[in-house]
Short mmCIF file of C-alpha atoms in Angstrom, two decimals:
data_model
loop_
_atom_site.label_atom_id
_atom_site.label_comp_id
_atom_site.label_asym_id
_atom_site.label_seq_id
_atom_site.Cartn_x
_atom_site.Cartn_y
_atom_site.Cartn_z
CA MET A 5 -11.69 20.50 -27.93
CA ASP A 6 -13.52 20.41 -24.58
CA ARG A 7 -11.63 19.62 -21.37
CA ARG A 8 -12.97 16.10 -20.90
CA ARG A 9 -12.29 15.11 -24.49
CA PHE A 10 -8.78 16.52 -24.26
CA LEU A 11 -8.13 14.57 -21.05
CA ARG A 12 -9.36 11.33 -22.57
CA THR A 13 -7.33 11.89 -25.77
CA LEU A 14 -4.17 12.56 -23.79
CA ILE A 15 -4.58 9.41 -21.74
CA SER A 16 -5.62 7.27 -24.69
CA SER A 17 -2.48 8.22 -26.57
CA THR A 18 -0.49 6.23 -24.00
CA ALA A 19 -3.07 3.67 -22.93
CA GLY A 20 -2.43 1.49 -25.95
CA LEU A 21 1.02 0.85 -24.51
CA ALA A 22 -0.40 -0.17 -21.17
CA LEU A 23 -0.54 -3.85 -20.48
CA GLY A 24 -0.34 -4.58 -24.19
CA ALA A 25 3.21 -3.44 -24.76
CA THR A 26 4.80 -4.22 -21.43
CA ALA A 27 3.03 -7.27 -20.08
CA LEU A 28 1.56 -9.19 -23.00
CA ARG A 29 4.71 -9.71 -24.99
CA SER A 30 5.47 -13.39 -25.47
CA ALA A 31 8.09 -14.63 -23.03
CA PRO A 32 9.07 -17.85 -21.28
CA ALA A 33 7.55 -18.39 -17.84
CA PHE A 34 9.71 -17.41 -14.90
CA ALA A 35 7.08 -18.47 -12.38
CA ASN A 36 7.85 -20.45 -9.24
CA ASP A 37 7.03 -24.05 -8.45
CA PRO A 38 4.31 -24.61 -5.79
CA ALA A 39 6.00 -27.84 -4.72
CA GLN A 40 9.25 -26.00 -4.06
CA PHE A 41 7.42 -23.49 -1.88
CA ALA A 42 5.66 -26.26 0.06
CA HIS A 43 9.04 -27.89 0.71
CA GLY A 44 10.49 -24.59 1.95
CA LEU A 45 7.50 -24.05 4.24
CA GLN A 46 8.22 -27.29 6.07
CA ALA A 47 11.71 -26.06 6.96
CA HIS A 48 10.77 -22.41 7.59
CA PRO A 49 7.32 -22.02 9.20
CA TRP A 50 7.41 -18.23 8.83
CA LEU A 51 6.90 -18.69 5.07
CA LEU A 52 3.26 -19.12 6.11
CA GLY A 53 3.01 -15.37 5.53
CA TRP A 54 3.44 -15.95 1.79
CA ARG A 55 1.33 -19.08 1.45
CA GLY A 56 -1.74 -18.41 -0.65
CA VAL A 57 -5.32 -19.26 0.27
CA SER A 58 -7.36 -21.94 -1.47
CA SER A 59 -10.82 -20.76 -0.42
CA GLU A 60 -12.64 -17.67 -1.65
CA THR A 61 -13.86 -16.89 1.87
CA LEU A 62 -12.53 -17.19 5.41
CA GLY A 63 -14.66 -17.04 8.54
CA PRO A 64 -16.62 -15.52 10.00
CA ALA A 65 -14.74 -16.44 13.16
CA THR A 66 -15.50 -14.78 16.50
CA VAL A 67 -12.86 -14.78 19.23
CA GLN A 68 -12.58 -13.18 22.65
CA LEU A 69 -10.25 -10.25 23.15
CA GLN A 70 -7.56 -10.70 25.77
CA GLY A 71 -7.19 -7.61 27.93
CA ARG A 72 -9.65 -4.73 27.89
CA LEU A 73 -10.75 -2.88 24.78
CA PRO A 74 -10.63 0.88 25.39
CA ALA A 75 -13.96 2.66 25.58
CA GLY A 76 -14.79 4.41 22.34
CA LEU A 77 -12.96 2.02 20.02
CA ALA A 78 -15.74 0.65 17.84
CA GLY A 79 -15.77 -0.21 14.16
CA THR A 80 -13.97 -2.37 11.63
CA LEU A 81 -10.36 -2.65 10.56
CA TYR A 82 -10.31 -3.42 6.84
CA ARG A 83 -7.15 -4.84 5.32
CA ASN A 84 -6.11 -6.05 1.90
CA GLY A 85 -3.29 -8.08 0.43
CA PRO A 86 -2.27 -10.67 -2.18
CA ALA A 87 -3.86 -13.98 -1.26
CA TRP A 88 -4.40 -16.23 -4.29
CA SER A 89 -0.90 -16.96 -5.56
CA GLU A 90 -1.03 -20.50 -7.00
CA ARG A 91 -2.95 -22.30 -9.73
CA GLY A 92 -1.98 -25.75 -10.95
CA THR A 93 1.78 -25.91 -11.49
CA LEU A 94 2.21 -22.12 -11.45
CA ARG A 95 3.08 -19.98 -8.44
CA TYR A 96 3.57 -16.25 -8.80
CA ASP A 97 7.14 -15.06 -8.59
CA HIS A 98 6.35 -11.55 -7.32
CA TRP A 99 4.62 -10.67 -4.03
CA PHE A 100 2.51 -7.99 -5.75
CA ASP A 101 0.86 -10.47 -8.14
CA GLY A 102 -1.55 -12.45 -5.97
CA ASP A 103 -5.26 -11.69 -6.28
CA GLY A 104 -6.59 -9.52 -3.48
CA MET A 105 -8.46 -10.65 -0.39
CA VAL A 106 -10.18 -8.04 1.80
CA HIS A 107 -10.34 -8.72 5.54
CA GLY A 108 -12.78 -7.24 7.99
CA TRP A 109 -11.81 -7.29 11.69
CA HIS A 110 -14.95 -6.10 13.48
CA PHE A 111 -15.07 -5.07 17.14
CA ASN A 112 -18.43 -6.30 18.39
CA GLY A 113 -18.73 -4.15 21.51
CA ASP A 114 -19.07 -7.14 23.86
CA GLY A 115 -15.38 -7.91 24.28
CA SER A 116 -15.21 -10.08 21.17
CA LEU A 117 -13.82 -9.65 17.68
CA THR A 118 -15.16 -11.14 14.44
CA HIS A 119 -12.98 -11.74 11.41
CA ARG A 120 -14.15 -12.51 7.93
CA ALA A 121 -12.36 -12.31 4.58
CA ARG A 122 -13.36 -12.61 0.95
CA MET A 123 -11.55 -12.60 -2.36
CA VAL A 124 -12.27 -9.56 -4.52
CA ALA A 125 -14.27 -10.87 -7.48
CA THR A 126 -12.48 -8.90 -10.17
CA PRO A 127 -12.96 -9.97 -13.81
CA LYS A 128 -9.49 -11.51 -13.68
CA PHE A 129 -10.13 -13.57 -10.57
CA THR A 130 -13.61 -14.68 -11.68
CA ARG A 131 -12.44 -15.82 -15.11
CA GLU A 132 -9.36 -17.58 -13.75
CA GLN A 133 -11.43 -19.40 -11.13
CA LYS A 134 -13.62 -20.74 -13.90
CA ALA A 135 -10.66 -21.67 -16.09
CA GLY A 136 -8.63 -23.21 -13.26
CA ARG A 137 -5.43 -21.48 -14.40
CA PHE A 138 -3.87 -18.04 -14.61
CA LEU A 139 -5.02 -16.32 -17.79
CA TYR A 140 -3.86 -12.72 -17.62
CA PRO A 141 -0.63 -10.74 -17.33
CA ALA A 142 0.83 -10.17 -13.89
CA ALA A 143 2.90 -7.25 -12.64
CA GLY A 144 5.97 -9.29 -11.77
CA THR A 145 5.58 -12.80 -13.18
CA SER A 146 5.64 -13.94 -16.80
CA VAL A 147 2.42 -15.90 -17.29
CA PRO A 148 2.66 -18.38 -20.17
CA ASN A 149 0.12 -17.91 -22.97
CA ALA A 150 -1.38 -14.86 -21.32
CA GLN A 151 -4.56 -13.62 -22.94
CA ALA A 152 -4.93 -10.13 -24.33
CA VAL A 153 -6.68 -7.57 -22.14
CA ARG A 154 -9.04 -4.81 -23.21
CA ASN A 155 -8.13 -2.43 -20.42
CA ASN A 156 -6.35 -2.29 -17.07
CA ASP A 157 -9.25 -3.84 -15.18
CA ASP A 158 -8.97 -7.12 -17.08
CA ALA A 159 -5.71 -7.66 -15.17
CA ASN A 160 -6.61 -5.75 -11.99
CA VAL A 161 -5.88 -7.79 -8.85
CA ALA A 162 -7.32 -5.24 -6.35
CA ASN A 163 -4.81 -6.45 -3.75
CA THR A 164 -3.07 -3.53 -2.05
CA SER A 165 -5.23 -1.35 0.17
CA VAL A 166 -8.73 -0.39 1.29
CA MET A 167 -10.51 2.97 1.24
CA ALA A 168 -13.62 3.76 3.27
CA LEU A 169 -15.63 6.76 2.05
CA ASN A 170 -19.20 7.87 2.74
CA GLY A 171 -20.19 4.48 4.14
CA ARG A 172 -18.68 2.63 1.17
CA VAL A 173 -15.60 0.38 1.06
CA PHE A 174 -13.22 -0.02 -1.87
CA ALA A 175 -10.40 -2.47 -2.63
CA LEU A 176 -7.50 -0.71 -4.32
CA CYS A 177 -4.53 -1.56 -6.52
CA GLU A 178 -2.18 0.83 -8.31
CA SER A 179 -2.95 -0.13 -11.90
CA GLY A 180 -6.73 0.09 -12.34
CA SER A 181 -10.14 0.93 -10.92
CA ALA A 182 -11.20 0.87 -7.31
CA PHE A 183 -13.45 -2.17 -6.69
CA GLU A 184 -16.31 -1.57 -4.30
CA VAL A 185 -17.12 -4.28 -1.75
CA HIS A 186 -19.98 -4.56 0.72
CA PRO A 187 -18.94 -3.14 4.13
CA ASP A 188 -20.27 -6.16 6.05
CA SER A 189 -20.28 -9.23 3.82
CA LEU A 190 -17.29 -8.02 1.74
CA GLU A 191 -19.02 -9.30 -1.40
CA THR A 192 -17.78 -7.53 -4.51
CA ILE A 193 -20.12 -4.90 -5.92
CA GLY A 194 -17.91 -4.00 -8.88
CA PRO A 195 -15.44 -1.50 -10.35
CA VAL A 196 -16.11 2.17 -9.72
CA THR A 197 -16.29 4.59 -12.62
CA TRP A 198 -15.94 8.08 -11.18
CA ARG A 199 -16.84 9.53 -14.59
CA PRO A 200 -17.65 7.63 -17.82
CA ASP A 201 -14.68 8.97 -19.81
CA LEU A 202 -12.30 7.84 -17.02
CA ALA A 203 -13.39 4.20 -16.81
CA ALA A 204 -10.67 1.66 -15.91
CA LEU A 205 -7.94 4.26 -15.50
CA PRO A 206 -5.47 3.91 -12.60
CA PHE A 207 -6.80 4.91 -9.18
CA SER A 208 -3.84 4.18 -6.96
CA ALA A 209 -3.71 2.31 -3.66
CA HIS A 210 -2.74 5.19 -1.34
CA PRO A 211 -5.48 7.85 -1.37
CA LEU A 212 -5.15 10.62 1.21
CA VAL A 213 -8.04 12.14 3.14
CA ASP A 214 -8.05 15.93 3.39
CA ARG A 215 -9.27 17.83 6.43
CA ASP A 216 -12.62 18.49 4.73
CA GLY A 217 -13.17 14.74 4.26
CA SER A 218 -12.46 14.77 0.53
CA VAL A 219 -9.94 12.37 -0.97
CA TRP A 220 -6.90 13.01 -3.16
CA ASN A 221 -5.34 10.26 -5.23
CA PHE A 222 -3.31 9.71 -8.39
CA GLY A 223 -3.01 7.32 -11.29
CA SER A 224 0.39 6.61 -12.79
CA ILE A 225 0.37 6.71 -16.58
CA SER A 226 3.95 5.38 -16.46
CA LEU A 227 2.38 2.03 -15.55
CA MET A 228 0.51 2.31 -18.86
CA GLY A 229 3.66 2.71 -20.92
CA GLY A 230 3.57 6.50 -21.18
CA ALA A 231 4.42 9.43 -18.95
CA GLY A 232 2.16 11.54 -16.79
CA LEU A 233 0.16 11.73 -13.58
CA LEU A 234 -3.59 11.61 -13.34
CA VAL A 235 -4.61 13.60 -10.23
CA TRP A 236 -7.95 12.62 -8.71
CA HIS A 237 -10.03 14.62 -6.23
CA ILE A 238 -13.10 12.84 -4.79
CA GLY A 239 -15.55 14.66 -2.55
CA LYS A 240 -16.59 13.56 0.93
CA ASP A 241 -19.86 12.46 -0.68
CA GLY A 242 -18.02 10.04 -2.97
CA GLN A 243 -18.54 12.14 -6.10
CA LEU A 244 -15.75 13.19 -8.42
CA ARG A 245 -14.62 16.79 -7.98
CA SER A 246 -11.85 16.85 -10.57
CA ALA A 247 -9.47 14.72 -12.61
CA ASP A 248 -6.42 16.37 -14.16
CA VAL A 249 -3.39 15.10 -16.05
CA ILE A 250 0.05 16.54 -15.34
CA ALA A 251 2.75 15.89 -17.92
CA THR A 252 5.95 14.44 -16.43
CA PRO A 253 9.55 14.83 -17.66
CA GLY A 254 9.79 11.08 -18.30
CA ARG A 255 8.93 7.70 -16.90
CA GLY A 256 9.02 7.54 -13.14
CA TYR A 257 7.77 4.90 -10.73
CA LEU A 258 5.71 5.90 -7.72
CA HIS A 259 3.49 3.86 -5.44
CA ALA A 260 2.26 6.56 -3.05
CA PHE A 261 2.44 10.29 -2.34
CA THR A 262 1.99 12.72 0.53
CA MET A 263 0.49 16.15 1.14
CA THR A 264 0.26 19.25 3.30
CA ASP A 265 -2.88 21.33 3.75
CA THR A 266 -2.12 23.18 0.52
CA HIS A 267 0.08 20.93 -1.64
CA LEU A 268 0.47 17.39 -2.98
CA VAL A 269 3.99 15.96 -3.33
CA PHE A 270 4.93 13.19 -5.78
CA VAL A 271 8.40 11.60 -6.02
CA LEU A 272 9.08 9.78 -9.30
CA ALA A 273 11.95 7.28 -9.38
CA PRO A 274 13.28 7.10 -12.97
CA PHE A 275 13.40 3.71 -14.65
CA ASP A 276 14.16 2.06 -17.98
CA PHE A 277 12.69 -0.98 -19.70
CA LYS A 278 14.68 -3.94 -20.93
CA GLU A 279 14.07 -4.67 -24.59
CA SER A 280 13.40 -8.36 -23.93
CA GLY A 281 9.87 -9.46 -23.07
CA GLY A 282 8.41 -10.23 -19.70
CA SER A 283 6.23 -8.69 -17.02
CA PHE A 284 6.39 -5.06 -15.94
CA PHE A 285 8.72 -5.60 -12.98
CA GLU A 286 10.86 -8.10 -14.89
CA ARG A 287 11.48 -5.51 -17.60
CA MET A 288 11.70 -2.47 -15.34
CA GLN A 289 15.15 -1.36 -14.25
CA PHE A 290 15.51 1.51 -11.79
CA ALA A 291 17.93 4.15 -13.04
CA PRO A 292 19.85 5.35 -9.95
CA GLN A 293 22.28 7.27 -12.16
CA ARG A 294 19.47 9.72 -12.94
CA ALA A 295 17.84 12.23 -10.63
CA ALA A 296 14.40 11.71 -9.16
CA ASN A 297 11.76 14.12 -10.44
CA ILE A 298 9.59 15.65 -7.73
CA ALA A 299 6.26 17.34 -8.44
CA VAL A 300 4.72 19.79 -5.99
CA VAL A 301 1.09 20.43 -6.93
CA ALA A 302 -1.04 23.15 -5.36
CA LYS A 303 -4.45 21.77 -4.41
CA ASP A 304 -6.15 24.83 -5.85
CA ALA A 305 -4.43 24.22 -9.23
CA PRO A 306 -4.22 20.41 -9.60
CA ASP A 307 -3.41 20.57 -13.31
CA LYS A 308 -0.03 22.25 -12.77
CA ALA A 309 3.19 21.26 -11.00
CA GLN A 310 6.39 22.86 -9.78
CA TRP A 311 9.21 20.43 -10.57
CA PHE A 312 12.32 19.66 -8.54
CA GLU A 313 15.25 17.28 -8.88
CA ALA A 314 17.00 15.35 -6.13
CA PRO A 315 19.31 12.32 -6.09
CA PHE A 316 17.60 9.05 -6.98
CA ALA A 317 15.57 7.33 -4.26
CA ALA A 318 13.43 4.18 -4.49
CA ILE A 319 10.40 4.82 -2.30
CA TYR A 320 7.16 2.93 -1.81
CA HIS A 321 5.73 4.62 1.25
CA PHE A 322 5.58 8.08 2.76
CA GLY A 323 4.95 9.35 6.23
CA ASP A 324 3.85 12.93 6.74
CA ALA A 325 4.66 16.20 4.99
CA HIS A 326 4.77 19.49 6.87
CA ARG A 327 5.52 23.12 6.19
CA SER A 328 8.97 24.49 6.95
CA LYS A 329 10.52 27.95 6.86
CA ASP A 330 11.54 27.52 3.22
CA GLY A 331 8.86 25.17 1.95
CA ILE A 332 7.97 21.55 2.69
CA VAL A 333 9.61 18.65 4.52
CA VAL A 334 8.54 15.14 3.51
CA ARG A 335 9.32 11.91 5.39
CA ALA A 336 9.57 8.64 3.46
CA VAL A 337 11.07 5.15 3.61
CA ARG A 338 13.88 4.67 1.11
CA ARG A 339 14.63 1.15 -0.13
CA ASP A 340 18.39 0.87 -0.44
CA ASN A 341 18.71 -2.29 -2.56
CA MET A 342 17.40 -1.83 -6.10
CA ASP A 343 16.73 -5.51 -6.81
CA GLU A 344 14.92 -5.92 -3.50
CA ALA A 345 12.94 -2.73 -4.16
CA ARG A 346 11.83 -4.11 -7.53
CA SER A 347 10.74 -7.46 -6.04
CA PRO A 348 10.34 -7.42 -2.22
CA MET A 349 10.61 -10.78 -0.45
CA LYS A 350 11.36 -12.52 -3.74
CA GLU A 351 13.10 -15.44 -2.02
CA ALA A 352 10.14 -15.94 0.32
CA MET A 353 7.79 -16.15 -2.67
CA ALA A 354 10.00 -18.90 -4.08
CA GLY A 355 10.09 -20.81 -0.78
CA ASP A 356 13.79 -20.06 -0.28
CA GLY A 357 13.69 -19.42 3.45
CA ALA A 358 17.46 -19.71 3.85
CA HIS A 359 18.20 -16.61 1.78
CA ALA A 360 15.08 -14.47 2.20
CA THR A 361 15.57 -10.92 3.42
CA ASN A 362 13.30 -7.94 3.91
CA GLY A 363 16.02 -5.66 2.56
CA HIS A 364 17.48 -2.53 4.09
CA SER A 365 15.29 0.53 4.46
CA THR A 366 15.99 4.01 5.82
CA LEU A 367 13.66 6.75 7.00
CA VAL A 368 14.69 9.89 5.14
CA GLU A 369 13.54 13.48 4.88
CA LEU A 370 13.08 15.37 1.63
CA HIS A 371 13.58 19.11 2.08
CA LEU A 372 11.91 21.19 -0.62
CA ASP A 373 12.80 24.86 -0.92
CA LEU A 374 9.84 26.23 -2.88
CA ARG A 375 11.35 29.67 -3.37
CA ARG A 376 14.74 28.56 -4.68
CA GLY A 377 13.46 25.48 -6.46
CA GLN A 378 15.90 23.20 -4.64
CA ALA A 379 15.50 19.72 -3.13
CA ARG A 380 17.73 17.60 -0.94
CA TRP A 381 17.55 14.36 1.04
CA GLN A 382 18.56 14.03 4.66
CA ASP A 383 18.94 10.79 6.63
CA THR A 384 17.20 10.57 10.00
CA GLY A 385 19.36 7.77 11.39
CA ILE A 386 16.29 5.50 11.60
CA SER A 387 16.42 2.24 9.66
CA THR A 388 14.61 -1.08 9.26
CA VAL A 389 11.11 0.39 9.14
CA GLU A 390 8.23 0.35 6.66
CA PHE A 391 4.55 1.28 6.28
CA PRO A 392 4.81 4.54 8.30
CA LEU A 393 1.52 6.11 9.40
CA PHE A 394 0.59 9.09 11.60
CA ASP A 395 -2.33 10.95 13.08
CA PRO A 396 -3.65 13.05 10.16
CA ARG A 397 -5.07 15.57 12.64
CA THR A 398 -1.50 16.77 13.29
CA PRO A 399 -1.19 20.39 12.09
CA ASP A 400 0.99 20.67 9.00
CA SER A 401 2.96 23.40 10.73
CA ARG A 402 4.98 20.72 12.53
CA ALA A 403 6.31 17.21 12.07
CA ALA A 404 4.00 14.35 12.97
CA ARG A 405 4.80 11.41 15.20
CA LEU A 406 5.30 8.35 12.99
CA TYR A 407 4.14 4.81 13.73
CA ALA A 408 5.75 1.92 11.87
CA PRO A 409 6.61 -1.78 12.09
CA THR A 410 10.28 -2.36 12.82
CA VAL A 411 12.74 -4.98 14.04
CA ASP A 412 13.75 -5.02 17.69
CA GLY A 413 16.13 -7.57 19.17
CA ALA A 414 16.49 -11.15 18.01
CA SER A 415 14.09 -12.37 15.35
CA ASN A 416 13.56 -15.81 13.85
CA THR A 417 12.01 -14.36 10.70
CA PRO A 418 13.30 -11.92 8.06
CA TYR A 419 10.38 -9.59 8.79
CA PHE A 420 9.22 -7.04 11.34
CA ASN A 421 8.65 -8.23 14.90
CA ALA A 422 7.78 -4.95 16.64
CA VAL A 423 5.96 -1.65 16.29
CA ALA A 424 7.48 1.71 17.15
CA ALA A 425 6.53 5.36 17.57
CA PHE A 426 9.13 7.84 16.30
CA ASP A 427 9.38 11.47 17.35
CA VAL A 428 12.05 12.29 14.79
CA GLU A 429 12.43 15.94 15.75
CA ARG A 430 13.29 15.08 19.36
CA GLY A 431 15.15 11.88 18.63
CA ARG A 432 12.77 9.77 20.71
CA ARG A 433 11.50 6.25 20.10
CA GLN A 434 8.99 4.02 21.84
CA VAL A 435 8.86 0.39 20.81
CA TRP A 436 6.88 -2.73 21.63
CA ARG A 437 8.45 -6.05 20.67
CA TYR A 438 5.98 -8.84 19.99
CA GLY A 439 8.60 -11.59 20.10
CA SER A 440 11.17 -13.49 18.07
CA ASP A 441 8.62 -15.48 16.06
CA ILE A 442 5.78 -12.98 15.62
CA MET A 443 5.54 -11.00 12.38
CA ALA A 444 4.04 -7.51 12.72
CA GLU A 445 2.17 -5.74 9.94
CA GLU A 446 1.08 -2.13 9.44
CA HIS A 447 -0.53 -0.52 12.51
CA VAL A 448 -3.31 1.94 11.69
CA PHE A 449 -3.84 5.02 13.85
CA VAL A 450 -7.40 5.41 15.19
CA PRO A 451 -8.28 8.73 16.89
CA ARG A 452 -10.09 8.68 20.21
CA PRO A 453 -13.67 9.87 19.57
CA GLY A 454 -14.22 13.41 20.77
CA SER A 455 -10.53 14.21 21.09
CA ARG A 456 -8.84 16.89 18.99
CA ASN A 457 -5.32 16.39 20.35
CA PRO A 458 -2.89 14.78 17.90
CA ASP A 459 -1.81 11.25 18.85
CA ASP A 460 -4.66 10.81 21.32
CA GLY A 461 -5.88 7.45 20.11
CA TRP A 462 -4.84 3.89 19.43
CA LEU A 463 -2.81 1.77 17.07
CA VAL A 464 -4.65 -1.22 15.63
CA GLY A 465 -2.38 -3.69 13.87
CA THR A 466 -2.35 -7.26 12.63
CA LEU A 467 0.09 -10.05 13.48
CA LEU A 468 1.10 -13.50 12.27
CA ASP A 469 2.25 -16.25 14.63
CA PRO A 470 3.69 -18.92 12.29
CA VAL A 471 4.68 -21.27 15.10
CA ASN A 472 1.06 -21.64 16.21
CA LYS A 473 -0.32 -21.09 12.69
CA ARG A 474 -2.61 -18.23 13.65
CA SER A 475 -3.19 -14.57 12.79
CA GLY A 476 -4.04 -11.95 15.35
CA LEU A 477 -4.79 -8.33 16.10
CA ALA A 478 -3.46 -5.96 18.75
CA VAL A 479 -4.64 -2.60 20.10
CA LEU A 480 -2.08 -0.25 21.68
CA ASP A 481 -2.26 3.21 23.21
CA ALA A 482 -0.54 5.42 20.63
CA ARG A 483 0.94 7.63 23.34
CA HIS A 484 2.36 4.66 25.27
CA VAL A 485 3.41 2.15 22.65
CA GLN A 486 6.12 0.76 24.91
CA ASP A 487 3.44 -0.52 27.34
CA GLY A 488 2.25 -3.08 24.81
CA PRO A 489 -1.26 -4.18 23.82
CA LEU A 490 -4.31 -3.02 25.72
CA ALA A 491 -6.18 -5.83 24.00
CA GLN A 492 -5.20 -8.67 21.73
CA ALA A 493 -6.97 -11.51 19.93
CA TRP A 494 -5.91 -14.58 17.94
CA LEU A 495 -7.82 -16.37 15.20
CA PRO A 496 -7.93 -20.16 14.96
CA TYR A 497 -6.31 -19.92 11.53
CA ALA A 498 -3.60 -17.98 9.68
CA VAL A 499 -4.04 -15.57 6.77
CA PRO A 500 -1.32 -14.39 4.36
CA LEU A 501 0.55 -11.22 5.16
CA GLY A 502 -1.04 -8.22 3.49
CA PHE A 503 -0.13 -4.62 2.82
CA HIS A 504 -2.49 -1.84 3.88
CA GLY A 505 -5.82 -1.06 5.45
CA THR A 506 -8.04 1.50 7.10
CA PHE A 507 -10.23 1.72 10.18
CA ALA A 508 -13.88 2.62 9.69
CA ALA A 509 -15.33 3.89 12.95
CA GLN A 510 -18.81 2.77 13.87
CA ALA A 511 -21.34 5.51 13.26
#
């Protein structure tokens, strides 16, 4: 059997369990009530971050930047997140379920900023718009009378992140294909098939760019009811270099991964399924009594893995990974409450502002001894952070400086109100607090053109001001975060909180 046929056969043996076995089983609806959310929003304005949109497009809106944009910062910040969360009498119960909306924040070069946003026209979204109701299974909400799907892309919401590669832009989700959108208009071009025999297979939401410009990513076959990792390698030119399947010891949930110059690192959190029906996250139960399985994959042999075990950890997002004397050190954000990890901001989705919490999170280090085959976790003493990013130009011979939203001082919302830079090795922190009412999202690192020095660049991040019902963007000097924004702009409207994005520099 040739390699491609073997790969397809291996994946197909589990694909039948995908959305069919875990998400299509008949179950009562556990969805929220839109009226209840609207009532909660009146009492808690910060719930604006979880209010869905009712228009397929927003903008374009052009606003003036306050302050001075640094010379050399030119391009577009693309962001993605769940945006369409209600239809009729049904509101999604889980934050991950809303259909994706891609945002483009474009620096015009004349001191102004233009924002536009557009829903990703996936098959799911297009058919549900026509029907006027939710038709397909969701990751975390039981949808009544859900229709059968042919493959993962029938239920793909394309709502988590954005990848820019070779002049192209892609909306990403963890359970299906990348959906290409136009870099300027954001109109949907369609799902990407990297190779015909790999159509509609998971291409996750956290691809990593290597130093040669190529992209590594994974697809989790555990989300399809089986076990295994599909390892993708896409060239700088946007063409597939390789796709390999690594068998895993069992089911393990992972949302992202990290890498050094020579290795990829995957941390799989074991889970079980309830026998009763329901959506994936309703049925999934983390299994903290079992060890996490950790795969270390050499980039020059992406079809093989060295396996490690460490105590259970529920992780969505990773910072950097760097070489150490004995192997590799990985930094990640551990979610410490299992129910909250399974359904973040669940109360906010329901409009329950009185009990909503962002949960407790801890920045931890995973120490991997490659020679002895041992793994251990170590706390850093840093908590209440998420979405850590860093300058990827940092040599993997040392730890990178991490940039992440955090909470600083009093806050009137159960969300992040500040951004911080962490030098974990030296125990140093710089923080900028936006205020008690402002909610701060992920801040992307943008290198200064022409510079080769790590951390010489800017942080570009998005904000939500629920009191004034507006969304905004801030630019900070990455080396002097504590000095606050160099430039800032506010839109005349608010957009839902999203997850991840990328900055595409102007050519």
